[in-house]
PDB file of C-alpha atoms in Angstrom:
ATOM      1  CA  UNK A1200     224.818 -14.440 188.120  1.00 95.00           C
ATOM      2  CA  UNK A1201     221.051 -14.522 186.945  1.00 96.00           C
ATOM      3  CA  UNK A1202     220.068 -10.954 185.754  1.00 97.00           C
ATOM      4  CA  UNK A1203     216.271  -9.873 185.877  1.00 97.00           C
ATOM      5  CA  UNK A1204     215.133  -6.248 185.489  1.00 98.00           C
ATOM      6  CA  UNK A1205     212.802  -5.211 188.300  1.00 97.00           C
ATOM      7  CA  UNK A1206     210.434  -3.223 185.415  1.00 96.00           C
ATOM      8  CA  UNK A1207     210.699  -0.585 182.410  1.00 95.00           C
ATOM      9  CA  UNK A1208     208.956   2.140 184.420  1.00 95.00           C
ATOM     10  CA  UNK A1209     211.011   4.496 186.306  1.00 96.00           C
ATOM     11  CA  UNK A1210     209.203   7.326 187.962  1.00 95.00           C
ATOM     12  CA  UNK A1211     205.475   7.344 187.826  1.00 94.00           C
ATOM     13  CA  UNK A1212     204.191  11.650 188.100  1.00 92.00           C
ATOM     14  CA  UNK A1213     200.206  11.584 188.007  1.00 89.00           C
ATOM     15  CA  UNK A1214     200.089  11.431 184.058  1.00 91.00           C
ATOM     16  CA  UNK A1215     203.574  11.032 183.477  1.00 93.00           C
ATOM     17  CA  UNK A1216     206.081   8.679 183.219  1.00 93.00           C
ATOM     18  CA  UNK A1217     209.768   7.966 182.697  1.00 94.00           C
ATOM     19  CA  UNK A1218     210.818   5.052 181.658  1.00 95.00           C
ATOM     20  CA  UNK A1219     214.366   3.795 182.213  1.00 96.00           C
ATOM     21  CA  UNK A1220     214.777   3.431 178.170  1.00 94.00           C
ATOM     22  CA  UNK A1221     214.985   6.943 178.081  1.00 94.00           C
ATOM     23  CA  UNK A1222     216.219   7.593 180.899  1.00 97.00           C
ATOM     24  CA  UNK A1223     219.592   5.136 180.101  1.00 97.00           C
ATOM     25  CA  UNK A1224     219.607   6.850 176.603  1.00 96.00           C
ATOM     26  CA  UNK A1225     220.073  10.255 178.453  1.00 97.00           C
ATOM     27  CA  UNK A1226     223.005   9.449 180.284  1.00 98.00           C
ATOM     28  CA  UNK A1227     224.365   7.996 178.109  1.00 98.00           C
ATOM     29  CA  UNK A1228     224.245  11.125 176.005  1.00 98.00           C
ATOM     30  CA  UNK A1229     225.524  13.112 179.264  1.00 98.00           C
ATOM     31  CA  UNK A1230     228.121  10.972 179.888  1.00 99.00           C
ATOM     32  CA  UNK A1231     229.266  10.364 176.432  1.00 98.00           C
ATOM     33  CA  UNK A1232     229.320  14.224 175.825  1.00 98.00           C
ATOM     34  CA  UNK A1233     231.181  14.818 178.731  1.00 98.00           C
ATOM     35  CA  UNK A1234     233.945  12.483 177.767  1.00 98.00           C
ATOM     36  CA  UNK A1235     233.716  14.476 174.067  1.00 98.00           C
ATOM     37  CA  UNK A1236     233.954  18.105 175.604  1.00 98.00           C
ATOM     38  CA  UNK A1237     237.148  16.265 177.434  1.00 98.00           C
ATOM     39  CA  UNK A1238     239.206  15.380 174.846  1.00 98.00           C
ATOM     40  CA  UNK A1239     238.608  18.076 172.586  1.00 97.00           C
ATOM     41  CA  UNK A1240     239.984  20.133 175.078  1.00 96.00           C
ATOM     42  CA  UNK A1241     242.902  18.787 174.739  1.00 94.00           C
ATOM     43  CA  UNK A1242     243.047  18.025 170.314  1.00 94.00           C
ATOM     44  CA  UNK A1243     242.592  21.717 170.797  1.00 92.00           C
ATOM     45  CA  UNK A1244     238.919  21.953 170.056  1.00 96.00           C
ATOM     46  CA  UNK A1245     236.566  24.389 170.564  1.00 96.00           C
ATOM     47  CA  UNK A1246     234.181  22.889 173.348  1.00 97.00           C
ATOM     48  CA  UNK A1247     231.439  24.242 173.593  1.00 97.00           C
ATOM     49  CA  UNK A1248     231.128  23.995 169.247  1.00 97.00           C
ATOM     50  CA  UNK A1249     231.716  19.986 169.663  1.00 98.00           C
ATOM     51  CA  UNK A1250     228.854  19.814 172.815  1.00 98.00           C
ATOM     52  CA  UNK A1251     226.652  21.834 170.146  1.00 98.00           C
ATOM     53  CA  UNK A1252     227.344  19.281 167.277  1.00 98.00           C
ATOM     54  CA  UNK A1253     227.226  16.287 169.782  1.00 98.00           C
ATOM     55  CA  UNK A1254     223.209  17.197 170.729  1.00 98.00           C
ATOM     56  CA  UNK A1255     222.728  17.653 166.692  1.00 98.00           C
ATOM     57  CA  UNK A1256     224.580  14.494 166.621  1.00 98.00           C
ATOM     58  CA  UNK A1257     222.498  12.929 169.214  1.00 98.00           C
ATOM     59  CA  UNK A1258     218.993  14.082 168.411  1.00 98.00           C
ATOM     60  CA  UNK A1259     220.178  13.703 164.116  1.00 98.00           C
ATOM     61  CA  UNK A1260     220.630   9.622 165.746  1.00 97.00           C
ATOM     62  CA  UNK A1261     218.065   8.869 166.917  1.00 96.00           C
ATOM     63  CA  UNK A1262     215.436  10.151 164.656  1.00 96.00           C
ATOM     64  CA  UNK A1263     217.826   8.024 162.034  1.00 97.00           C
ATOM     65  CA  UNK A1264     217.430   5.008 164.575  1.00 95.00           C
ATOM     66  CA  UNK A1265     214.200   5.232 164.898  1.00 94.00           C
ATOM     67  CA  UNK A1266     212.920   5.533 161.044  1.00 95.00           C
ATOM     68  CA  UNK A1267     216.266   2.699 160.313  1.00 94.00           C
ATOM     69  CA  UNK A1268     213.662   0.469 162.685  1.00 93.00           C
ATOM     70  CA  UNK A1269     210.519   0.817 161.785  1.00 93.00           C
ATOM     71  CA  UNK A1270     212.000   0.410 157.412  1.00 92.00           C
ATOM     72  CA  UNK A1271     212.759  -2.095 158.061  1.00 88.00           C
ATOM     73  CA  UNK A1272     209.618  -3.881 160.432  1.00 89.00           C
ATOM     74  CA  UNK A1273     207.443  -1.899 157.580  1.00 90.00           C
ATOM     75  CA  UNK A1274     204.946  -5.212 158.010  1.00 88.00           C
ATOM     76  CA  UNK A1275     204.201  -4.433 161.892  1.00 88.00           C
ATOM     77  CA  UNK A1276     203.999  -1.043 162.050  1.00 92.00           C
ATOM     78  CA  UNK A1277     202.160  -1.036 158.547  1.00 90.00           C
ATOM     79  CA  UNK A1278     199.288  -2.427 160.255  1.00 90.00           C
ATOM     80  CA  UNK A1279     199.634  -0.139 163.886  1.00 89.00           C
ATOM     81  CA  UNK A1280     200.963   3.109 163.221  1.00 92.00           C
ATOM     82  CA  UNK A1281     200.318   4.456 166.298  1.00 91.00           C
ATOM     83  CA  UNK A1282     203.562   2.363 167.355  1.00 90.00           C
ATOM     84  CA  UNK A1283     205.892   4.351 165.259  1.00 92.00           C
ATOM     85  CA  UNK A1284     206.672   7.592 167.738  1.00 90.00           C
ATOM     86  CA  UNK A1285     206.377   5.022 170.101  1.00 86.00           C
ATOM     87  CA  UNK A1286     209.869   5.487 170.824  1.00 85.00           C
ATOM     88  CA  UNK A1287     210.803   4.865 174.669  1.00 77.00           C
ATOM     89  CA  UNK A1288     208.974   0.723 173.764  1.00 75.00           C
ATOM     90  CA  UNK A1289     212.448   0.350 172.343  1.00 75.00           C
ATOM     91  CA  UNK A1290     213.047   0.021 168.416  1.00 84.00           C
ATOM     92  CA  UNK A1291     216.006   2.377 168.020  1.00 89.00           C
ATOM     93  CA  UNK A1292     219.035   1.022 165.601  1.00 92.00           C
ATOM     94  CA  UNK A1293     222.525   1.935 166.053  1.00 93.00           C
ATOM     95  CA  UNK A1294     223.327   0.939 162.629  1.00 95.00           C
ATOM     96  CA  UNK A1295     220.251   3.788 161.867  1.00 96.00           C
ATOM     97  CA  UNK A1296     221.376   6.558 164.748  1.00 96.00           C
ATOM     98  CA  UNK A1297     225.415   5.911 163.692  1.00 97.00           C
ATOM     99  CA  UNK A1298     224.557   7.208 159.757  1.00 97.00           C
ATOM    100  CA  UNK A1299     221.249   9.589 161.428  1.00 98.00           C
ATOM    101  CA  UNK A1300     224.116  11.200 163.265  1.00 98.00           C
ATOM    102  CA  UNK A1301     226.797  11.010 160.755  1.00 98.00           C
ATOM    103  CA  UNK A1302     223.993  13.024 158.651  1.00 98.00           C
ATOM    104  CA  UNK A1303     223.404  15.128 161.328  1.00 98.00           C
ATOM    105  CA  UNK A1304     227.379  16.406 162.262  1.00 98.00           C
ATOM    106  CA  UNK A1305     228.356  16.858 159.172  1.00 98.00           C
ATOM    107  CA  UNK A1306     225.240  19.032 158.035  1.00 98.00           C
ATOM    108  CA  UNK A1307     225.741  21.370 161.446  1.00 98.00           C
ATOM    109  CA  UNK A1308     229.774  21.005 160.901  1.00 98.00           C
ATOM    110  CA  UNK A1309     229.272  21.959 156.845  1.00 97.00           C
ATOM    111  CA  UNK A1310     227.133  24.972 157.762  1.00 97.00           C
ATOM    112  CA  UNK A1311     229.133  25.916 161.197  1.00 97.00           C
ATOM    113  CA  UNK A1312     232.765  25.341 158.557  1.00 97.00           C
ATOM    114  CA  UNK A1313     233.934  23.634 161.594  1.00 97.00           C
ATOM    115  CA  UNK A1314     236.362  20.692 159.928  1.00 97.00           C
ATOM    116  CA  UNK A1315     233.918  17.328 160.275  1.00 97.00           C
ATOM    117  CA  UNK A1316     235.962  14.922 160.085  1.00 96.00           C
ATOM    118  CA  UNK A1317     238.106  15.976 162.906  1.00 97.00           C
ATOM    119  CA  UNK A1318     234.876  16.168 165.504  1.00 98.00           C
ATOM    120  CA  UNK A1319     233.713  13.223 163.735  1.00 98.00           C
ATOM    121  CA  UNK A1320     236.427  11.594 165.596  1.00 98.00           C
ATOM    122  CA  UNK A1321     235.763  13.304 169.086  1.00 98.00           C
ATOM    123  CA  UNK A1322     232.254  11.840 169.299  1.00 98.00           C
ATOM    124  CA  UNK A1323     232.880   8.649 167.582  1.00 98.00           C
ATOM    125  CA  UNK A1324     235.861   8.172 170.435  1.00 99.00           C
ATOM    126  CA  UNK A1325     232.969   8.457 172.893  1.00 98.00           C
ATOM    127  CA  UNK A1326     230.298   7.430 172.036  1.00 98.00           C
ATOM    128  CA  UNK A1327     230.665   3.631 172.675  1.00 99.00           C
ATOM    129  CA  UNK A1328     229.777   5.246 176.152  1.00 99.00           C
ATOM    130  CA  UNK A1329     226.650   6.001 175.836  1.00 98.00           C
ATOM    131  CA  UNK A1330     226.568   3.220 174.116  1.00 98.00           C
ATOM    132  CA  UNK A1331     227.261   1.416 177.231  1.00 98.00           C
ATOM    133  CA  UNK A1332     224.844   2.871 179.155  1.00 98.00           C
ATOM    134  CA  UNK A1333     222.140   3.295 176.255  1.00 96.00           C
ATOM    135  CA  UNK A1334     222.677  -0.437 176.280  1.00 97.00           C
ATOM    136  CA  UNK A1335     221.091  -1.115 179.622  1.00 97.00           C
ATOM    137  CA  UNK A1336     218.135   0.225 177.699  1.00 96.00           C
ATOM    138  CA  UNK A1337     217.419  -3.441 176.330  1.00 95.00           C
ATOM    139  CA  UNK A1338     217.944  -4.777 179.735  1.00 97.00           C
ATOM    140  CA  UNK A1339     215.302  -2.637 182.167  1.00 97.00           C
ATOM    141  CA  UNK A1340     212.798  -3.099 178.506  1.00 96.00           C
ATOM    142  CA  UNK A1341     213.209  -7.464 178.417  1.00 96.00           C
ATOM    143  CA  UNK A1342     214.277  -6.507 174.939  1.00 94.00           C
ATOM    144  CA  UNK A1343     217.387  -7.300 172.757  1.00 93.00           C
ATOM    145  CA  UNK A1344     218.312 -11.416 173.919  1.00 96.00           C
ATOM    146  CA  UNK A1345     219.439 -13.959 173.312  1.00 97.00           C
ATOM    147  CA  UNK A1346     219.388 -17.693 172.138  1.00 97.00           C
ATOM    148  CA  UNK A1347     218.445 -20.027 175.668  1.00 98.00           C
ATOM    149  CA  UNK A1348     220.448 -21.183 177.831  1.00 98.00           C
ATOM    150  CA  UNK A1349     220.471 -23.569 180.384  1.00 96.00           C
ATOM    151  CA  UNK A1350     219.424 -22.960 184.126  1.00 95.00           C
ATOM    152  CA  UNK A1351     223.605 -23.303 185.367  1.00 95.00           C
ATOM    153  CA  UNK A1352     224.620 -20.783 182.730  1.00 97.00           C
ATOM    154  CA  UNK A1353     226.802 -18.341 184.617  1.00 97.00           C
ATOM    155  CA  UNK A1354     225.300 -14.915 183.223  1.00 97.00           C
ATOM    156  CA  UNK A1355     222.274 -15.746 182.060  1.00 98.00           C
ATOM    157  CA  UNK A1356     218.685 -13.639 182.084  1.00 98.00           C
ATOM    158  CA  UNK A1357     215.198 -14.246 182.945  1.00 98.00           C
ATOM    159  CA  UNK A1358     212.417 -12.896 180.931  1.00 98.00           C
ATOM    160  CA  UNK A1359     208.877 -12.612 181.546  1.00 97.00           C
ATOM    161  CA  UNK A1360     207.022 -14.810 179.404  1.00 96.00           C
ATOM    162  CA  UNK A1361     204.933 -12.045 178.430  1.00 95.00           C
ATOM    163  CA  UNK A1362     208.128 -10.511 177.134  1.00 95.00           C
ATOM    164  CA  UNK A1363     209.614 -14.541 175.415  1.00 96.00           C
ATOM    165  CA  UNK A1364     209.316 -15.057 171.310  1.00 93.00           C
ATOM    166  CA  UNK A1365     206.217 -17.653 170.931  1.00 93.00           C
ATOM    167  CA  UNK A1366     208.868 -20.674 169.720  1.00 94.00           C
ATOM    168  CA  UNK A1367     211.382 -19.563 173.936  1.00 96.00           C
ATOM    169  CA  UNK A1368     207.715 -19.756 175.891  1.00 96.00           C
ATOM    170  CA  UNK A1369     209.310 -22.895 178.244  1.00 95.00           C
ATOM    171  CA  UNK A1370     212.582 -21.235 178.132  1.00 96.00           C
ATOM    172  CA  UNK A1371     213.196 -19.007 181.479  1.00 97.00           C
ATOM    173  CA  UNK A1372     216.469 -17.969 180.981  1.00 98.00           C
ATOM    174  CA  UNK A1373     219.094 -16.091 177.671  1.00 98.00           C
ATOM    175  CA  UNK A1374     221.871 -14.742 177.215  1.00 98.00           C
ATOM    176  CA  UNK A1375     222.020 -11.680 178.286  1.00 98.00           C
ATOM    177  CA  UNK A1376     223.947 -10.524 175.299  1.00 98.00           C
ATOM    178  CA  UNK A1377     222.899  -5.971 176.176  1.00 97.00           C
ATOM    179  CA  UNK A1378     224.893  -6.883 178.633  1.00 98.00           C
ATOM    180  CA  UNK A1379     227.630  -8.627 175.490  1.00 98.00           C
ATOM    181  CA  UNK A1380     227.252  -6.161 174.146  1.00 98.00           C
ATOM    182  CA  UNK A1381     227.281  -3.361 176.465  1.00 98.00           C
ATOM    183  CA  UNK A1382     230.939  -4.495 178.022  1.00 98.00           C
ATOM    184  CA  UNK A1383     232.574  -4.480 174.292  1.00 99.00           C
ATOM    185  CA  UNK A1384     231.620  -1.185 173.982  1.00 99.00           C
ATOM    186  CA  UNK A1385     233.580  -0.023 176.552  1.00 99.00           C
ATOM    187  CA  UNK A1386     236.225  -2.111 175.693  1.00 99.00           C
ATOM    188  CA  UNK A1387     236.159  -0.116 172.567  1.00 99.00           C
ATOM    189  CA  UNK A1388     235.085   3.667 174.602  1.00 99.00           C
ATOM    190  CA  UNK A1389     238.525   2.921 177.082  1.00 99.00           C
ATOM    191  CA  UNK A1390     240.928   1.885 173.175  1.00 99.00           C
ATOM    192  CA  UNK A1391     239.326   4.765 171.148  1.00 99.00           C
ATOM    193  CA  UNK A1392     239.446   7.400 173.811  1.00 98.00           C
ATOM    194  CA  UNK A1393     242.657   6.732 175.559  1.00 98.00           C
ATOM    195  CA  UNK A1394     244.702   5.538 172.686  1.00 98.00           C
ATOM    196  CA  UNK A1395     242.572   5.850 169.151  1.00 97.00           C
ATOM    197  CA  UNK A1396     242.283   9.617 169.370  1.00 97.00           C
ATOM    198  CA  UNK A1397     244.991  10.824 171.357  1.00 96.00           C
ATOM    199  CA  UNK A1398     247.774   8.957 169.702  1.00 95.00           C
ATOM    200  CA  UNK A1399     246.554   9.051 165.158  1.00 94.00           C
ATOM    201  CA  UNK A1400     245.339  12.925 166.103  1.00 91.00           C
ATOM    202  CA  UNK A1401     247.099  13.494 163.129  1.00 91.00           C
ATOM    203  CA  UNK A1402     245.127  11.106 161.209  1.00 94.00           C
ATOM    204  CA  UNK A1403     241.513  12.788 160.480  1.00 94.00           C
ATOM    205  CA  UNK A1404     239.449  10.723 160.141  1.00 95.00           C
ATOM    206  CA  UNK A1405     240.112   7.924 161.777  1.00 97.00           C
ATOM    207  CA  UNK A1406     239.221   7.411 165.171  1.00 98.00           C
ATOM    208  CA  UNK A1407     235.581   7.753 163.056  1.00 98.00           C
ATOM    209  CA  UNK A1408     236.147   4.986 160.967  1.00 98.00           C
ATOM    210  CA  UNK A1409     238.161   2.523 164.054  1.00 98.00           C
ATOM    211  CA  UNK A1410     234.559   3.345 165.743  1.00 98.00           C
ATOM    212  CA  UNK A1411     232.710   1.704 162.848  1.00 98.00           C
ATOM    213  CA  UNK A1412     234.960  -1.287 162.718  1.00 98.00           C
ATOM    214  CA  UNK A1413     234.888  -1.750 166.143  1.00 98.00           C
ATOM    215  CA  UNK A1414     232.001  -1.644 166.795  1.00 98.00           C
ATOM    216  CA  UNK A1415     230.771  -3.756 163.753  1.00 98.00           C
ATOM    217  CA  UNK A1416     233.059  -6.361 164.548  1.00 98.00           C
ATOM    218  CA  UNK A1417     231.410  -6.918 168.041  1.00 98.00           C
ATOM    219  CA  UNK A1418     228.524  -6.815 166.482  1.00 97.00           C
ATOM    220  CA  UNK A1419     229.292  -9.533 164.202  1.00 97.00           C
ATOM    221  CA  UNK A1420     229.814 -12.325 167.357  1.00 97.00           C
ATOM    222  CA  UNK A1421     226.608 -11.045 168.585  1.00 97.00           C
ATOM    223  CA  UNK A1422     224.007 -11.111 166.372  1.00 96.00           C
ATOM    224  CA  UNK A1423     224.846 -14.582 165.729  1.00 96.00           C
ATOM    225  CA  UNK A1424     223.126 -14.962 169.654  1.00 96.00           C
ATOM    226  CA  UNK A1425     220.090 -12.743 169.675  1.00 95.00           C
ATOM    227  CA  UNK A1426     216.507 -14.586 168.736  1.00 92.00           C
ATOM    228  CA  UNK A1427     215.074 -11.045 167.240  1.00 86.00           C
ATOM    229  CA  UNK A1428     216.818 -10.089 164.489  1.00 87.00           C
ATOM    230  CA  UNK A1429     215.425  -8.631 162.626  1.00 86.00           C
ATOM    231  CA  UNK A1430     215.566 -10.765 158.926  1.00 86.00           C
ATOM    232  CA  UNK A1431     215.619 -10.275 155.232  1.00 86.00           C
ATOM    233  CA  UNK A1432     216.311 -12.507 152.853  1.00 85.00           C
ATOM    234  CA  UNK A1433     217.089 -15.069 155.076  1.00 88.00           C
ATOM    235  CA  UNK A1434     219.706 -12.799 156.484  1.00 91.00           C
ATOM    236  CA  UNK A1435     220.056 -11.050 159.679  1.00 93.00           C
ATOM    237  CA  UNK A1436     219.741  -7.328 159.205  1.00 92.00           C
ATOM    238  CA  UNK A1437     222.194  -6.184 161.168  1.00 94.00           C
ATOM    239  CA  UNK A1438     224.706  -9.413 160.571  1.00 96.00           C
ATOM    240  CA  UNK A1439     224.913  -8.107 156.457  1.00 96.00           C
ATOM    241  CA  UNK A1440     225.158  -4.364 157.551  1.00 96.00           C
ATOM    242  CA  UNK A1441     228.169  -5.214 160.236  1.00 97.00           C
ATOM    243  CA  UNK A1442     230.003  -7.770 157.744  1.00 98.00           C
ATOM    244  CA  UNK A1443     229.707  -4.747 155.168  1.00 98.00           C
ATOM    245  CA  UNK A1444     230.394  -2.005 157.142  1.00 98.00           C
ATOM    246  CA  UNK A1445     233.753  -3.291 158.622  1.00 98.00           C
ATOM    247  CA  UNK A1446     235.066  -4.354 155.494  1.00 98.00           C
ATOM    248  CA  UNK A1447     234.337  -0.684 154.773  1.00 98.00           C
ATOM    249  CA  UNK A1448     236.120   0.363 157.190  1.00 98.00           C
ATOM    250  CA  UNK A1449     238.864  -1.893 157.055  1.00 97.00           C
ATOM    251  CA  UNK A1450     239.913  -0.881 153.678  1.00 98.00           C
ATOM    252  CA  UNK A1451     239.048   3.166 154.505  1.00 97.00           C
ATOM    253  CA  UNK A1452     241.249   3.098 157.667  1.00 96.00           C
ATOM    254  CA  UNK A1453     244.519   1.818 154.801  1.00 94.00           C
ATOM    255  CA  UNK A1454     243.644   5.258 152.622  1.00 94.00           C
ATOM    256  CA  UNK A1455     243.557   7.155 155.333  1.00 93.00           C
ATOM    257  CA  UNK A1456     247.147   5.890 156.508  1.00 91.00           C
ATOM    258  CA  UNK A1457     247.980   6.147 152.542  1.00 90.00           C
ATOM    259  CA  UNK A1458     247.391   9.404 152.547  1.00 87.00           C
ATOM    260  CA  UNK A1459     248.181  11.233 155.533  1.00 82.00           C
ATOM    261  CA  UNK A1460     251.200   9.385 155.438  1.00 80.00           C
ATOM    262  CA  UNK A1461     252.260  10.801 151.089  1.00 75.00           C
ATOM    263  CA  UNK A1462     250.708  14.178 152.265  1.00 72.00           C
ATOM    264  CA  UNK A1463     253.788  14.563 154.773  1.00 68.00           C
ATOM    265  CA  UNK A1464     255.872  12.825 152.193  1.00 61.00           C
ATOM    266  CA  UNK A1465     256.534  10.222 154.654  1.00 54.00           C
ATOM    267  CA  UNK A1466     255.785   7.636 151.036  1.00 50.00           C
ATOM    268  CA  UNK A1467     258.473   9.253 149.060  1.00 45.00           C
ATOM    269  CA  UNK A1468     261.967   7.049 148.907  1.00 42.00           C
ATOM    270  CA  UNK A1469     265.293   8.861 148.531  1.00 41.00           C
TER     271      UNK A1469
END
């Protein structure tokens, strides 16, 4: 199966240009927020307050994702400052988005005196479906692809010459890493939304941590295939961050479970 982007532009209305990248991000937000609101009702959380928190988290996530990407790509943006705000061209880092969204959501919950961990659990349970949809924005932009593959590879992505890195000008087909991550994110959504969040709702923060662990695990397998990763000291920055996040998340899961059991008297001996 061959994937080939029809182009980055979704619609042109006079001077206004709407790109697929923005459409996919917006669609992902709407679907995820709708799902989060439904889960909130099941977990006896006010859906209206949850939606407000999700919106603030989304804005913080976009800002964090861009700042993170610009910071790691500063040698380029230092000489091209006009591109710093050009997010329609791509360049939103998921890791930066998680950091920015978490901070924004926590500040909102603190100001509104809401249980931050419970809100984080609901939002993070739905977040992967937004990421699964949003990754298709990379497809339309012909970006975030993997290493070259043979012309008869079962799943291959055609990349136009203008979007290929110089070392790969002679290659037509590449790993559709956007698709790999989209599928992984969708599977993670099913696990978090239908299994972990409802079954472990008394463990505040567990779903959020499981989200961090699950996303990081998938990224560890997919990132080595990428040819456009930001490199720091000879290592792929997203890979290093994902590995560190996964380790911390696993440790945190044990801490949350143990703390909850002790608070409920399950860990005491008789």
